[in-house]
XYZ file of C-alpha atoms in Angstrom:
356
model
C 59.674 -106.457 -222.803
C 62.673 -108.686 -222.745
C 61.551 -112.285 -222.387
C 63.630 -115.278 -221.344
C 61.232 -118.175 -221.695
C 63.827 -120.446 -223.290
C 66.370 -119.542 -220.627
C 63.871 -120.252 -217.853
C 62.973 -123.659 -219.203
C 66.591 -124.673 -219.623
C 67.761 -123.339 -216.291
C 64.927 -124.872 -214.338
C 66.109 -128.224 -215.669
C 69.588 -127.721 -214.236
C 68.758 -129.225 -210.857
C 72.352 -130.042 -209.997
C 73.992 -126.840 -211.149
C 75.701 -126.080 -207.839
C 77.338 -129.488 -207.875
C 78.624 -128.920 -211.382
C 80.731 -125.937 -210.423
C 84.222 -126.240 -208.993
C 84.493 -125.058 -205.411
C 85.472 -121.370 -205.530
C 88.876 -120.543 -204.113
C 89.154 -117.626 -201.756
C 89.168 -114.762 -204.193
C 88.572 -111.022 -204.704
C 89.315 -108.105 -202.416
C 87.621 -104.708 -202.515
C 88.058 -101.401 -200.727
C 86.940 -97.790 -200.908
C 88.725 -94.563 -199.982
C 87.871 -90.873 -200.047
C 90.266 -88.602 -201.919
C 90.396 -84.818 -202.425
C 88.718 -85.436 -205.782
C 86.024 -87.818 -204.553
C 85.660 -91.455 -203.488
C 87.235 -94.456 -205.233
C 86.045 -98.066 -205.200
C 88.644 -100.684 -206.117
C 88.667 -104.471 -206.500
C 91.033 -107.217 -207.491
C 88.949 -109.706 -209.476
C 90.253 -113.246 -208.912
C 88.595 -115.932 -211.005
C 89.125 -118.778 -213.460
C 88.986 -116.444 -216.462
C 89.771 -112.858 -217.309
C 87.854 -112.931 -220.583
C 84.689 -110.897 -220.700
C 83.202 -107.575 -221.690
C 82.678 -104.031 -220.567
C 79.041 -103.238 -221.343
C 77.599 -99.774 -221.932
C 74.115 -99.950 -220.396
C 71.749 -97.259 -221.602
C 68.771 -95.529 -220.064
C 65.568 -97.126 -221.301
C 66.977 -100.654 -221.621
C 64.252 -103.161 -220.695
C 64.978 -106.366 -218.810
C 63.146 -109.163 -217.038
C 64.062 -111.717 -214.413
C 65.959 -114.784 -215.527
C 63.398 -116.748 -213.484
C 60.033 -114.954 -213.842
C 57.415 -115.415 -211.140
C 54.621 -117.967 -211.280
C 51.809 -115.394 -211.619
C 50.411 -115.211 -215.183
C 51.336 -111.554 -215.725
C 54.440 -111.451 -213.542
C 57.456 -111.359 -215.845
C 59.569 -109.421 -213.344
C 60.368 -106.789 -215.944
C 61.870 -103.360 -215.383
C 63.295 -100.444 -217.365
C 66.622 -98.816 -216.654
C 66.463 -95.290 -215.219
C 70.221 -94.731 -215.341
C 73.033 -95.399 -217.776
C 75.944 -97.449 -216.458
C 79.160 -99.264 -217.259
C 79.469 -102.865 -216.149
C 81.992 -105.693 -216.327
C 80.871 -109.234 -217.045
C 82.348 -112.654 -217.791
C 79.029 -113.879 -219.257
C 77.301 -111.108 -221.186
C 74.979 -108.107 -220.949
C 72.625 -108.189 -217.967
C 74.902 -110.374 -215.810
C 77.581 -108.031 -214.395
C 80.163 -108.840 -211.738
C 80.676 -105.119 -211.138
C 79.603 -101.740 -212.414
C 78.914 -98.052 -211.860
C 75.984 -95.905 -212.968
C 75.808 -92.254 -213.956
C 74.659 -91.255 -210.452
C 77.952 -92.534 -209.032
C 76.633 -95.748 -207.462
C 79.122 -98.606 -207.886
C 78.753 -102.247 -206.854
C 81.231 -105.111 -206.711
C 80.363 -108.817 -206.329
C 82.709 -111.080 -204.354
C 82.460 -114.795 -203.570
C 80.984 -115.361 -200.085
C 82.581 -118.501 -198.674
C 80.171 -118.683 -195.731
C 76.946 -118.607 -197.754
C 75.407 -121.676 -199.338
C 74.426 -121.589 -203.017
C 71.198 -123.192 -204.160
C 70.873 -125.872 -206.822
C 67.464 -125.000 -208.279
C 65.747 -121.919 -209.595
C 63.586 -119.762 -207.349
C 61.048 -118.047 -209.633
C 60.306 -114.405 -208.956
C 63.701 -113.649 -207.399
C 66.754 -111.863 -208.706
C 69.897 -113.949 -209.027
C 73.105 -112.500 -207.624
C 74.420 -110.998 -210.859
C 70.977 -109.655 -211.756
C 70.865 -107.874 -208.400
C 73.830 -105.755 -209.492
C 72.207 -104.914 -212.824
C 68.877 -104.072 -211.199
C 70.565 -101.753 -208.698
C 72.627 -99.974 -211.342
C 69.523 -99.567 -213.484
C 67.234 -98.310 -210.726
C 69.056 -96.713 -207.778
C 70.963 -93.454 -207.347
C 72.587 -94.092 -203.976
C 73.821 -96.707 -201.525
C 70.911 -95.830 -199.237
C 68.350 -96.664 -201.931
C 70.101 -99.922 -202.811
C 70.503 -100.931 -199.170
C 66.830 -100.234 -198.408
C 65.781 -102.381 -201.355
C 68.216 -105.209 -200.647
C 67.248 -105.434 -196.969
C 63.786 -106.615 -197.985
C 64.825 -108.787 -200.933
C 65.431 -112.533 -201.128
C 68.135 -113.256 -203.696
C 68.756 -116.555 -205.456
C 72.357 -117.600 -204.778
C 72.533 -119.851 -207.815
C 75.652 -122.023 -208.155
C 78.084 -119.522 -206.583
C 77.226 -117.585 -203.423
C 78.039 -113.876 -203.607
C 77.983 -110.848 -201.398
C 78.211 -107.237 -202.501
C 80.182 -104.098 -201.697
C 78.438 -100.889 -202.756
C 79.592 -97.266 -202.533
C 78.358 -93.981 -203.969
C 79.727 -90.553 -204.801
C 78.935 -89.239 -201.300
C 81.473 -91.713 -199.896
C 78.791 -93.865 -198.236
C 79.339 -97.624 -198.471
C 77.384 -100.740 -197.463
C 77.817 -104.503 -197.545
C 74.893 -106.633 -198.773
C 74.980 -110.325 -197.821
C 72.108 -112.490 -199.086
C 71.394 -115.682 -197.162
C 68.793 -118.432 -197.038
C 66.761 -116.563 -194.421
C 67.005 -113.096 -195.898
C 69.568 -110.448 -196.708
C 71.808 -108.771 -194.149
C 72.813 -105.175 -194.887
C 75.642 -103.480 -193.000
C 75.836 -99.690 -193.295
C 78.151 -97.125 -191.759
C 81.162 -99.392 -192.263
C 83.953 -99.115 -189.730
C 86.370 -100.336 -192.407
C 85.435 -99.790 -196.047
C 86.619 -103.134 -197.367
C 85.330 -106.610 -198.187
C 86.878 -109.958 -199.089
C 85.329 -113.443 -199.004
C 84.224 -113.959 -195.422
C 81.189 -112.169 -194.011
C 82.088 -108.558 -193.276
C 81.788 -108.984 -189.516
C 84.051 -112.034 -189.556
C 86.910 -110.305 -191.343
C 86.462 -107.158 -189.273
C 87.427 -109.234 -186.238
C 90.887 -109.776 -187.753
C 91.540 -106.119 -186.894
C 90.892 -106.754 -183.192
C 93.096 -109.602 -181.867
C 92.905 -110.101 -178.122
C 95.739 -109.012 -175.834
C 97.253 -112.487 -175.361
C 97.439 -113.412 -179.035
C 98.787 -109.954 -179.825
C 101.537 -110.347 -177.201
C 102.421 -113.863 -178.386
C 102.191 -112.983 -182.045
C 99.609 -115.720 -182.592
C 96.200 -115.792 -184.140
C 96.807 -113.860 -187.340
C 94.937 -114.894 -190.473
C 96.578 -117.329 -192.888
C 98.504 -115.492 -195.645
C 96.364 -115.123 -198.763
C 93.150 -115.871 -196.878
C 90.133 -113.601 -196.859
C 91.020 -112.279 -193.413
C 94.629 -111.585 -194.373
C 93.674 -109.693 -197.522
C 90.983 -107.733 -195.659
C 93.488 -106.746 -192.999
C 96.106 -105.801 -195.602
C 93.871 -103.329 -197.419
C 92.300 -102.079 -194.168
C 95.707 -101.168 -192.774
C 96.814 -99.623 -196.058
C 93.786 -97.362 -196.452
C 94.030 -96.438 -192.793
C 97.689 -95.421 -192.917
C 98.403 -94.216 -196.459
C 95.223 -94.240 -198.548
C 95.572 -93.952 -202.329
C 94.741 -90.536 -203.732
C 94.390 -91.496 -207.395
C 93.081 -94.398 -209.432
C 96.654 -95.324 -210.331
C 97.569 -95.498 -206.643
C 94.476 -97.656 -206.113
C 95.800 -100.126 -208.689
C 99.147 -100.117 -206.904
C 97.497 -100.967 -203.572
C 95.671 -103.891 -205.185
C 99.081 -105.412 -205.954
C 99.361 -106.125 -202.211
C 96.484 -108.636 -202.430
C 97.265 -110.340 -205.739
C 96.354 -114.035 -205.958
C 99.018 -115.453 -208.253
C 97.551 -116.972 -211.401
C 94.017 -115.861 -210.454
C 93.964 -112.056 -210.290
C 92.468 -111.403 -213.698
C 91.409 -107.762 -213.469
C 92.178 -104.866 -211.175
C 89.465 -102.224 -211.225
C 89.214 -98.701 -209.808
C 85.973 -96.758 -210.119
C 86.081 -92.959 -209.623
C 82.574 -92.347 -208.306
C 82.516 -88.579 -208.639
C 84.372 -88.404 -211.942
C 82.351 -91.383 -213.285
C 85.430 -93.067 -214.718
C 86.920 -96.553 -214.540
C 90.528 -97.701 -214.769
C 90.836 -101.403 -215.588
C 94.102 -103.330 -215.679
C 93.841 -106.662 -217.520
C 96.514 -108.120 -215.311
C 96.645 -111.843 -216.051
C 95.962 -111.496 -219.772
C 98.643 -108.832 -220.146
C 96.569 -106.656 -222.463
C 97.300 -103.486 -220.549
C 95.073 -100.881 -218.918
C 91.815 -99.375 -220.180
C 90.484 -96.020 -218.999
C 86.865 -95.055 -219.718
C 84.597 -92.149 -218.819
C 80.915 -92.925 -218.523
C 79.943 -89.415 -219.616
C 81.601 -89.990 -223.010
C 79.347 -92.929 -223.906
C 76.017 -92.851 -225.731
C 73.202 -93.161 -223.195
C 70.189 -93.567 -225.488
C 68.966 -97.149 -225.904
C 68.765 -98.378 -229.489
C 69.082 -101.952 -230.688
C 71.551 -104.463 -229.319
C 73.626 -103.771 -226.203
C 77.083 -102.368 -226.873
C 80.142 -104.107 -225.483
C 83.929 -103.900 -225.461
C 85.824 -107.188 -225.295
C 88.446 -107.562 -222.544
C 90.960 -110.281 -221.732
C 91.277 -110.977 -225.447
C 92.647 -108.984 -228.370
C 91.846 -105.371 -227.553
C 89.080 -103.564 -229.445
C 89.274 -99.845 -230.087
C 85.635 -99.072 -229.375
C 82.289 -100.421 -228.230
C 80.335 -102.418 -230.786
C 76.803 -103.893 -230.854
C 76.511 -107.307 -229.225
C 76.926 -109.855 -232.012
C 76.412 -113.518 -232.757
C 80.154 -113.948 -232.319
C 79.909 -112.404 -228.839
C 77.019 -114.706 -228.040
C 79.109 -117.704 -229.058
C 81.930 -116.528 -226.798
C 79.415 -116.090 -223.982
C 78.198 -119.662 -224.424
C 81.743 -120.979 -224.175
C 82.387 -118.726 -221.160
C 79.470 -120.281 -219.273
C 80.792 -123.769 -219.995
C 84.245 -122.781 -218.770
C 82.884 -121.344 -215.528
C 80.500 -124.244 -214.955
C 83.586 -126.432 -215.210
C 81.982 -129.570 -216.582
C 80.788 -130.794 -219.966
C 77.479 -132.564 -220.547
C 73.934 -131.930 -221.726
C 72.844 -129.941 -218.649
C 75.796 -127.599 -218.872
C 75.285 -127.238 -222.625
C 71.597 -126.341 -222.177
C 72.491 -123.782 -219.546
C 75.192 -122.187 -221.693
C 72.920 -122.028 -224.738
C 70.085 -120.496 -222.736
C 72.218 -117.783 -221.169
C 73.787 -116.985 -224.539
C 70.314 -116.685 -226.067
C 69.267 -114.319 -223.273
C 72.136 -111.956 -224.107
C 70.886 -111.642 -227.690
C 67.470 -110.226 -226.845
C 67.542 -106.423 -227.084
C 64.809 -104.310 -225.600
C 64.365 -100.554 -225.435
C 61.631 -98.168 -224.389
C 61.180 -95.831 -227.317
C 61.211 -92.103 -226.471
């Protein structure tokens, strides 16, 4: 099984990690629509970097928690049931978004109303690991929502919440907090930004006085404004293709921060990715065209840098880029940040497969 002893030791020592990170700006907007050809899930990814990887995750890939539990035989390990594609700014096993072969897709967005923690919580998934675990193990939003409702997630350094949809068109919002995880199903509006879902939903219902006076609207560019923009757009003229989904995302661009624009086709199991800020163009991939048998190192395609023509095994060069990416996103130099970056980079180099 994949072990991360070195990563655990280093990360447990990072007691002030949350304070090391720059405060996240309001960022990222996601929505889902149903089309004649099946549902789409789209997101504008707004962050400090657009460099990262698309990872081809195979069936049979073994993983374990970044922070294993305290019990002697509890390494928190699992084996992937489903193949998936995921996007990451750090490396394999730490996605910010993805879709599996069953048509379950999940997007992570910064949650400005949740508080991150500064220390490790052994035995719990971290936010990015929650996405990977769900893509590996669940076939539907219902399965993921049932699991998440009973799970306590470590919001390490940056607090996240999650927008999940599947090929049936069902969507849910998963919002981990200090006292548990809130799951909202049967969404009235299939969208999410950076406030809690219920908070931004209220922007659609101004009271009579503020409506008459023209007051009370959300600040332009804020979470509420972006939520309302996409909610109105998908309610009046919803996109019917992935290309139209990319066009709608232009309405919620954060200048200088919108790194990627992503549209997942949940029935067709395809992704259309525009590398907007880097200017490297658009990538289209079909999950069914990728090798799904696990063998050796994870396979990744670099994005936000010089384009690569195909997926290649995760390399020492990739690991070095991952280490620098952690330092960039931590936002501060020093021994603690260096230990963290080295540990995460080391974790991405450990392959594990269940042999058929």
